[in-house]
Amino acid sequence: MSFTYLQKIPTPAQITQQMPMPAKLIKVKAARDKDILSVLKGKDHRLLLIVGPCSADNPDAVCEYVGRLSQLQNKVKTRLILIPRIYTNKPRTTGAGYKGMLTQPKASEGPNISQGIKAVRRMHLRALSESGLTAADEMLYPGNYPYLEDILSYVTIGARSVENQEHRLTVSGLDIPVGMKNPTSGDLNVLLNSVQAAQIQHTFIYNGWEVKTQGNCLSHCILRGAIDHHGQSIPNYHYEDLTQFTQLYLKRNLANPAIIVDTNHANSDKNFREQPRIAEEITHSLSKSPDLKKVVKGLMIESYLKEGRQETAGGVFGQSITDPCLGWEDTKELILRLADKCK
């Protein structure tokens, strides 16, 4: 074997003991979870907006961004629920590049996962404490979830992970909503198989234990577009796409059918400036179809303080070092327009 054992990783119990969730934040999370659950179960007709940077690379910039979202949440609270994206693990298509704060607590320095785990939890707690908004993170590595399980209100499974058995089984043991993205191929039956697997009971190995899960009735679908064998983007957010997929989804008789539409990635052909147009097209589709409005529960938007992207070694505060994002002013304007359209 060519493994070099660098350091023992602290356990979730050790980390949460060092950085416990304050009682007042436990109450905030419970209230937020209740609201988000009500949307996904069709009891609340507000739209979920999962919005924030492609990757959470700088705690100060992330917390400033989430603080601005909090101010907007107060203005749009009767129509939208804002869930900040605080994504601390990044999948890399070729394996190269910045892999997120959990691996690299400082983007300009090398990996240190033990310190990264602490940095990630510290940032999530700070963002929640300062804003009152519980966040979403991507579960790139299922074994890492317990480090944040008491903080997060939403989890995503990425397009490259959604076919993985360990991800599907782990989701079945979570008690919060989990959005599962369609694979990069765009195969929607694979996506629905993943949600179906996540909604039933399983017994499997998890973090050194034999565990049994009850199934997660809050697992649901995220449409993010696809890539064909020529490398061309194929969007799946248009009215016809949403209608056809809704029909396919409902035939499965899964619990709490819900669709979140990712306005970036292959849906925008990675043109981040297209996100406002795509978001408004989707809300227009919902206004024309009561059936779609019952199933499409929200949107996912990539934005940060500064628009665009920079190289990892760049020094622009609040600008993405992975995929390019909308800037704050365009994000604010979009959120206010969407709130106006969701009357």
PDB file of C-alpha atoms in Angstrom, residues 189-326:
ATOM      1  CA  ASN A 189     -34.295   7.341 -13.694  1.00  0.00           C
ATOM      2  CA  VAL A 190     -30.921   7.151 -11.953  1.00  0.00           C
ATOM      3  CA  LEU A 191     -31.913  10.248  -9.979  1.00  0.00           C
ATOM      4  CA  LEU A 192     -35.260   8.770  -8.969  1.00  0.00           C
ATOM      5  CA  ASN A 193     -33.605   5.467  -8.061  1.00  0.00           C
ATOM      6  CA  SER A 194     -31.338   7.408  -5.705  1.00  0.00           C
ATOM      7  CA  VAL A 195     -34.241   9.165  -4.010  1.00  0.00           C
ATOM      8  CA  GLN A 196     -36.147   5.891  -3.735  1.00  0.00           C
ATOM      9  CA  ALA A 197     -33.124   4.168  -2.162  1.00  0.00           C
ATOM     10  CA  ALA A 198     -32.723   7.037   0.314  1.00  0.00           C
ATOM     11  CA  GLN A 199     -36.351   6.813   1.421  1.00  0.00           C
ATOM     12  CA  ILE A 200     -36.249   3.188   2.610  1.00  0.00           C
ATOM     13  CA  GLN A 201     -34.607   1.389   5.547  1.00  0.00           C
ATOM     14  CA  HIS A 202     -31.080   0.007   5.353  1.00  0.00           C
ATOM     15  CA  THR A 203     -28.498  -1.803   7.450  1.00  0.00           C
ATOM     16  CA  PHE A 204     -24.880  -1.077   6.530  1.00  0.00           C
ATOM     17  CA  ILE A 205     -21.414  -0.079   7.770  1.00  0.00           C
ATOM     18  CA  TYR A 206     -21.030   3.586   8.724  1.00  0.00           C
ATOM     19  CA  ASN A 207     -18.045   5.157  10.505  1.00  0.00           C
ATOM     20  CA  GLY A 208     -16.972   1.855  12.018  1.00  0.00           C
ATOM     21  CA  TRP A 209     -20.458   0.767  13.115  1.00  0.00           C
ATOM     22  CA  GLU A 210     -23.139  -1.547  11.845  1.00  0.00           C
ATOM     23  CA  VAL A 211     -26.086   0.833  11.644  1.00  0.00           C
ATOM     24  CA  LYS A 212     -29.769   0.633  10.787  1.00  0.00           C
ATOM     25  CA  THR A 213     -31.664   3.545   9.276  1.00  0.00           C
ATOM     26  CA  GLN A 214     -35.368   4.292   8.965  1.00  0.00           C
ATOM     27  CA  GLY A 215     -35.321   5.986   5.567  1.00  0.00           C
ATOM     28  CA  ASN A 216     -35.478   9.697   4.811  1.00  0.00           C
ATOM     29  CA  CYS A 217     -38.876  10.803   3.530  1.00  0.00           C
ATOM     30  CA  LEU A 218     -37.416  14.279   2.907  1.00  0.00           C
ATOM     31  CA  SER A 219     -34.983  13.191   0.192  1.00  0.00           C
ATOM     32  CA  HIS A 220     -35.918  14.794  -3.118  1.00  0.00           C
ATOM     33  CA  CYS A 221     -34.621  15.851  -6.547  1.00  0.00           C
ATOM     34  CA  ILE A 222     -32.438  18.659  -7.821  1.00  0.00           C
ATOM     35  CA  LEU A 223     -32.322  19.305 -11.581  1.00  0.00           C
ATOM     36  CA  ARG A 224     -28.959  20.771 -12.642  1.00  0.00           C
ATOM     37  CA  GLY A 225     -28.851  20.085 -16.376  1.00  0.00           C
ATOM     38  CA  ALA A 226     -26.712  17.465 -18.092  1.00  0.00           C
ATOM     39  CA  ILE A 227     -23.667  17.019 -20.325  1.00  0.00           C
ATOM     40  CA  ASP A 228     -23.927  14.919 -23.487  1.00  0.00           C
ATOM     41  CA  HIS A 229     -21.176  12.720 -24.935  1.00  0.00           C
ATOM     42  CA  HIS A 230     -19.911  15.672 -26.992  1.00  0.00           C
ATOM     43  CA  GLY A 231     -19.463  17.778 -23.861  1.00  0.00           C
ATOM     44  CA  GLN A 232     -22.438  20.007 -24.661  1.00  0.00           C
ATOM     45  CA  SER A 233     -24.759  21.259 -21.925  1.00  0.00           C
ATOM     46  CA  ILE A 234     -28.382  20.079 -21.970  1.00  0.00           C
ATOM     47  CA  PRO A 235     -30.671  22.175 -19.743  1.00  0.00           C
ATOM     48  CA  ASN A 236     -33.597  20.609 -17.902  1.00  0.00           C
ATOM     49  CA  TYR A 237     -35.314  23.673 -16.392  1.00  0.00           C
ATOM     50  CA  HIS A 238     -37.727  24.593 -19.197  1.00  0.00           C
ATOM     51  CA  TYR A 239     -41.487  24.237 -18.754  1.00  0.00           C
ATOM     52  CA  GLU A 240     -41.587  21.057 -20.850  1.00  0.00           C
ATOM     53  CA  ASP A 241     -38.682  19.527 -18.904  1.00  0.00           C
ATOM     54  CA  LEU A 242     -40.300  20.260 -15.558  1.00  0.00           C
ATOM     55  CA  THR A 243     -43.690  18.958 -16.701  1.00  0.00           C
ATOM     56  CA  GLN A 244     -42.320  15.696 -18.098  1.00  0.00           C
ATOM     57  CA  PHE A 245     -40.120  15.064 -15.082  1.00  0.00           C
ATOM     58  CA  THR A 246     -42.970  15.806 -12.669  1.00  0.00           C
ATOM     59  CA  GLN A 247     -45.065  13.142 -14.372  1.00  0.00           C
ATOM     60  CA  LEU A 248     -42.193  10.644 -14.180  1.00  0.00           C
ATOM     61  CA  TYR A 249     -41.564  11.556 -10.533  1.00  0.00           C
ATOM     62  CA  LEU A 250     -45.181  11.164  -9.440  1.00  0.00           C
ATOM     63  CA  LYS A 251     -45.402   7.700 -11.017  1.00  0.00           C
ATOM     64  CA  ARG A 252     -42.856   6.488  -8.454  1.00  0.00           C
ATOM     65  CA  ASN A 253     -45.244   7.246  -5.557  1.00  0.00           C
ATOM     66  CA  LEU A 254     -42.347   8.560  -3.478  1.00  0.00           C
ATOM     67  CA  ALA A 255     -42.905  10.491  -0.259  1.00  0.00           C
ATOM     68  CA  ASN A 256     -43.010  14.287  -0.455  1.00  0.00           C
ATOM     69  CA  PRO A 257     -42.155  14.710  -4.153  1.00  0.00           C
ATOM     70  CA  ALA A 258     -40.183  17.931  -4.509  1.00  0.00           C
ATOM     71  CA  ILE A 259     -37.967  19.500  -7.143  1.00  0.00           C
ATOM     72  CA  ILE A 260     -35.294  22.126  -6.623  1.00  0.00           C
ATOM     73  CA  VAL A 261     -33.912  23.640  -9.836  1.00  0.00           C
ATOM     74  CA  ASP A 262     -30.234  24.563 -10.000  1.00  0.00           C
ATOM     75  CA  THR A 263     -29.969  27.697 -12.134  1.00  0.00           C
ATOM     76  CA  ASN A 264     -26.239  27.292 -12.771  1.00  0.00           C
ATOM     77  CA  HIS A 265     -23.991  24.389 -13.867  1.00  0.00           C
ATOM     78  CA  ALA A 266     -25.241  22.682 -17.033  1.00  0.00           C
ATOM     79  CA  ASN A 267     -28.563  24.547 -16.867  1.00  0.00           C
ATOM     80  CA  SER A 268     -26.749  27.818 -17.517  1.00  0.00           C
ATOM     81  CA  ASP A 269     -23.959  26.241 -19.583  1.00  0.00           C
ATOM     82  CA  LYS A 270     -21.763  27.566 -16.738  1.00  0.00           C
ATOM     83  CA  ASN A 271     -22.632  31.152 -17.677  1.00  0.00           C
ATOM     84  CA  PHE A 272     -23.384  32.536 -14.211  1.00  0.00           C
ATOM     85  CA  ARG A 273     -25.007  35.692 -15.615  1.00  0.00           C
ATOM     86  CA  GLU A 274     -27.811  33.554 -17.057  1.00  0.00           C
ATOM     87  CA  GLN A 275     -29.052  32.603 -13.584  1.00  0.00           C
ATOM     88  CA  PRO A 276     -31.506  35.531 -13.130  1.00  0.00           C
ATOM     89  CA  ARG A 277     -33.129  34.842 -16.506  1.00  0.00           C
ATOM     90  CA  ILE A 278     -33.405  31.123 -15.739  1.00  0.00           C
ATOM     91  CA  ALA A 279     -34.829  31.766 -12.273  1.00  0.00           C
ATOM     92  CA  GLU A 280     -37.469  34.104 -13.640  1.00  0.00           C
ATOM     93  CA  GLU A 281     -38.399  31.648 -16.404  1.00  0.00           C
ATOM     94  CA  ILE A 282     -38.971  28.973 -13.773  1.00  0.00           C
ATOM     95  CA  THR A 283     -41.169  31.201 -11.610  1.00  0.00           C
ATOM     96  CA  HIS A 284     -43.121  32.132 -14.747  1.00  0.00           C
ATOM     97  CA  SER A 285     -43.646  28.417 -15.453  1.00  0.00           C
ATOM     98  CA  LEU A 286     -44.939  27.928 -11.907  1.00  0.00           C
ATOM     99  CA  SER A 287     -47.391  30.791 -12.326  1.00  0.00           C
ATOM    100  CA  LYS A 288     -48.847  29.051 -15.386  1.00  0.00           C
ATOM    101  CA  SER A 289     -49.133  25.553 -13.919  1.00  0.00           C
ATOM    102  CA  PRO A 290     -50.699  24.759 -10.534  1.00  0.00           C
ATOM    103  CA  ASP A 291     -49.427  21.190 -10.916  1.00  0.00           C
ATOM    104  CA  LEU A 292     -45.820  22.356 -11.243  1.00  0.00           C
ATOM    105  CA  LYS A 293     -46.217  24.753  -8.365  1.00  0.00           C
ATOM    106  CA  LYS A 294     -47.145  21.828  -6.107  1.00  0.00           C
ATOM    107  CA  VAL A 295     -43.885  20.002  -6.870  1.00  0.00           C
ATOM    108  CA  VAL A 296     -41.237  22.633  -7.691  1.00  0.00           C
ATOM    109  CA  LYS A 297     -40.280  23.871  -4.238  1.00  0.00           C
ATOM    110  CA  GLY A 298     -37.292  26.077  -4.878  1.00  0.00           C
ATOM    111  CA  LEU A 299     -34.202  27.238  -6.717  1.00  0.00           C
ATOM    112  CA  MET A 300     -30.467  26.947  -6.236  1.00  0.00           C
ATOM    113  CA  ILE A 301     -28.344  29.998  -7.122  1.00  0.00           C
ATOM    114  CA  GLU A 302     -24.590  30.555  -6.990  1.00  0.00           C
ATOM    115  CA  SER A 303     -23.614  34.030  -5.837  1.00  0.00           C
ATOM    116  CA  TYR A 304     -21.039  35.803  -3.681  1.00  0.00           C
ATOM    117  CA  LEU A 305     -20.038  39.322  -2.687  1.00  0.00           C
ATOM    118  CA  LYS A 306     -18.149  39.962  -5.956  1.00  0.00           C
ATOM    119  CA  GLU A 307     -19.175  38.569  -9.323  1.00  0.00           C
ATOM    120  CA  GLY A 308     -17.034  36.197 -11.361  1.00  0.00           C
ATOM    121  CA  ARG A 309     -14.104  34.157 -10.117  1.00  0.00           C
ATOM    122  CA  GLN A 310     -10.390  34.446  -9.388  1.00  0.00           C
ATOM    123  CA  GLU A 311      -7.505  32.044  -9.145  1.00  0.00           C
ATOM    124  CA  THR A 312      -6.992  30.326  -5.789  1.00  0.00           C
ATOM    125  CA  ALA A 313      -4.094  32.655  -4.935  1.00  0.00           C
ATOM    126  CA  GLY A 314      -6.183  35.746  -5.778  1.00  0.00           C
ATOM    127  CA  GLY A 315      -6.756  38.474  -3.211  1.00  0.00           C
ATOM    128  CA  VAL A 316     -10.257  39.732  -4.036  1.00  0.00           C
ATOM    129  CA  PHE A 317     -12.373  39.544  -0.876  1.00  0.00           C
ATOM    130  CA  GLY A 318     -15.652  37.705  -1.458  1.00  0.00           C
ATOM    131  CA  GLN A 319     -14.967  36.486  -4.997  1.00  0.00           C
ATOM    132  CA  SER A 320     -15.205  32.800  -5.851  1.00  0.00           C
ATOM    133  CA  ILE A 321     -12.064  30.725  -6.283  1.00  0.00           C
ATOM    134  CA  THR A 322     -13.995  27.896  -7.945  1.00  0.00           C
ATOM    135  CA  ASP A 323     -16.961  28.446 -10.309  1.00  0.00           C
ATOM    136  CA  PRO A 324     -17.889  32.060 -11.143  1.00  0.00           C
ATOM    137  CA  CYS A 325     -20.854  33.503  -9.225  1.00  0.00           C
ATOM    138  CA  LEU A 326     -23.315  36.384  -9.406  1.00  0.00           C
TER     139      LEU A 326
END
